[in-house]
Amino acid sequence: MTQMHDLPAHRLAAMVRSRELSPREITEHCLRRTERHDSAYGAYITVIAEKALEQARYAEKCVMSDTPESLPPLLGVPVPIKDLDLLAGVRATYGSRVLIDNVAPIDSDTVARLRAAGAIFTGKTNTPEFGSSCYTENDVAPPARNPWNPDLSPGGSSGGAAVAVAAGLAPVAHAGDGGGSIRIPASLCGLFGLKPTRGRVSGAPVKPDLIGLSTSGPLTRNVADAALLLDVMSGNRPGDYYTAPPLPPGEGFADHVERDPGRLRVGHYAHTGSAGLPVHPHVLAAHESTLRLLADLGHEVEEIPEPGDAHFGGTFSDDFAVIWAAMASAFALAPDLEPGLGRLNRWLRERARALPVPDYIAASARLQQGMRSLLAATAPYDAVVTPALALPPVPIGHFTGDGPEEEFRLMTAFTPFTAVYNVTGQPSVSVPLHHSPDGLPLGSMITGRIGGEPLLLSLSAQLERARPWADRVPPVWHD
């Protein structure tokens, strides 16, 4: 029997408009599942059941008083918000114990767009402190656990968002990606995750753009839902440093899900060059399977050089580490709160304070030079395919225990493919095409041209039709 959480967000929204389901029914179902399962999986830092039900009651009034054509696109659809974005009147801990009682005075621009679209906010999802790590363990809430095996990590920094969707606690989730933080948990939890083009989604009013690594984006179970959320989230505000190429007038991302992508030229690589970071055999087998599927669909597939050596002169990891430390220092804190931070952020912020400004400028300049080289070299390709991660899911605690420097090294070894596309600003997705021999999800990462989300969505949807994944769910799904 189909359960309410089996239904995708776009179907739920359509059923609300047709009055087949009420926003209250959907919200109550998600809240019941959250109450039943979240203590075991750690998806949320804060659940706001009463506020969600209040929103649902208001949405019901809209359904009964307005025509279906006039209703907003997400009316009645629960969308939890990652606890790095502001949701007015709700705790914004940023995953840090020093901000455990901090309450957001306003919505972020992305949250405001979701609110205007009729989304119902069920809470704030679990994230590591300031989003600085690729796993979701902090001092504010229990660790986020992978619904496929709760002994394993769901990744990060959008780990709680991924758990909420993969465990059927929410149909979709807001997420964010500054070095892979949407694509990492998407790969580990068997979801579709989309990092938009730099400047597609505004960070206003409080997030600084800096060099534009970070962006909000959707975590979903299918491609159509990601396109729906991207249509809602997209937009800019005065003062944004970056903007993305707009779609043609009257066109949305959802329009591209059913379009044939045509025959594409696809580059690929699965090695880490002189960094010498090992890639697990299961990951390599999944990558080869993706390439065969693309070839079977008629696309032209050819290997390309790994970008770290070919375009960044072998300094990408070191230069990115400089920028990552600087980003960790961007959150202003009173000096007396610094000792209360987790050890990774204390270490990153100490590195940033000891960093001479010319060294930061030089690292930024080298990254931009490499970005220009990489974009020029890959311009002939419609898409580039790599593994999403170097390893299958790892245990809770895998990254911790031997000090922050070793922690950062382990994170780098786990995620050698994602961060380069935060630097270039290209749109990039993790597609849940594979499982390891022991049944754990393995994502394939596909990256498009700047502004190329439409083609990326068309290609991802083609892969979804060719190798459907909707029926592959973790055991908790049926509880």
XYZ file of N, CA and C in Angstrom, residues 3-4 23 35 82 90 94 139 141 151 166 172 195 249 284 319 322 324 337 351 368 370 414 429 475:
75
model
N 2.149 4.714 0.954
C 2.071 5.582 2.116
C 2.315 7.020 1.672
N 1.924 7.965 2.523
C 2.029 9.359 2.125
C 3.469 9.757 1.838
N -3.009 19.937 3.479
C -1.713 20.260 4.085
C -1.581 19.737 5.510
N 8.627 12.111 15.020
C 8.545 11.756 16.435
C 8.938 10.307 16.662
N 17.984 23.664 6.676
C 19.293 23.395 7.273
C 19.627 24.465 8.306
N 12.900 31.028 15.082
C 13.335 29.662 15.396
C 14.839 29.682 15.676
N 23.569 27.013 14.123
C 24.716 26.789 13.231
C 25.520 25.553 13.664
N 28.189 19.275 19.031
C 27.939 19.280 20.472
C 26.557 19.814 20.807
N 23.481 18.383 19.197
C 22.481 17.333 19.007
C 23.201 15.994 18.820
N 24.832 2.853 12.017
C 26.213 2.901 12.506
C 27.098 3.755 11.600
N 15.826 10.800 3.275
C 16.063 9.374 3.053
C 15.254 8.498 3.997
N 11.214 16.494 0.799
C 12.378 17.180 0.242
C 12.997 17.999 1.369
N 23.835 21.015 -6.485
C 24.503 22.278 -6.165
C 24.327 23.209 -7.360
N 12.716 33.980 -20.671
C 11.462 34.432 -20.047
C 10.360 33.381 -20.152
N 34.922 2.805 -7.965
C 35.386 2.733 -9.350
C 34.456 1.875 -10.203
N 45.660 25.270 -1.497
C 45.014 26.573 -1.645
C 43.570 26.527 -1.149
N 43.456 26.835 2.590
C 43.594 28.226 3.032
C 42.248 28.927 3.008
N 39.274 27.541 3.027
C 38.349 26.913 3.970
C 38.576 27.443 5.389
N 33.525 33.544 23.534
C 32.847 32.349 23.036
C 33.778 31.403 22.284
N 44.247 28.965 12.409
C 45.009 28.999 11.162
C 44.720 30.283 10.387
N 41.644 31.058 -8.879
C 40.944 31.662 -10.006
C 41.657 31.367 -11.322
N 43.433 28.712 -11.985
C 43.121 27.329 -12.310
C 41.700 27.163 -12.814
N 38.411 11.710 1.739
C 37.061 11.200 1.514
C 36.367 11.931 0.366
N 25.671 17.755 -9.659
C 24.687 16.899 -8.995
C 25.314 15.574 -8.600
N 15.623 0.448 5.229
C 14.628 -0.300 6.009
C 13.658 0.577 6.804
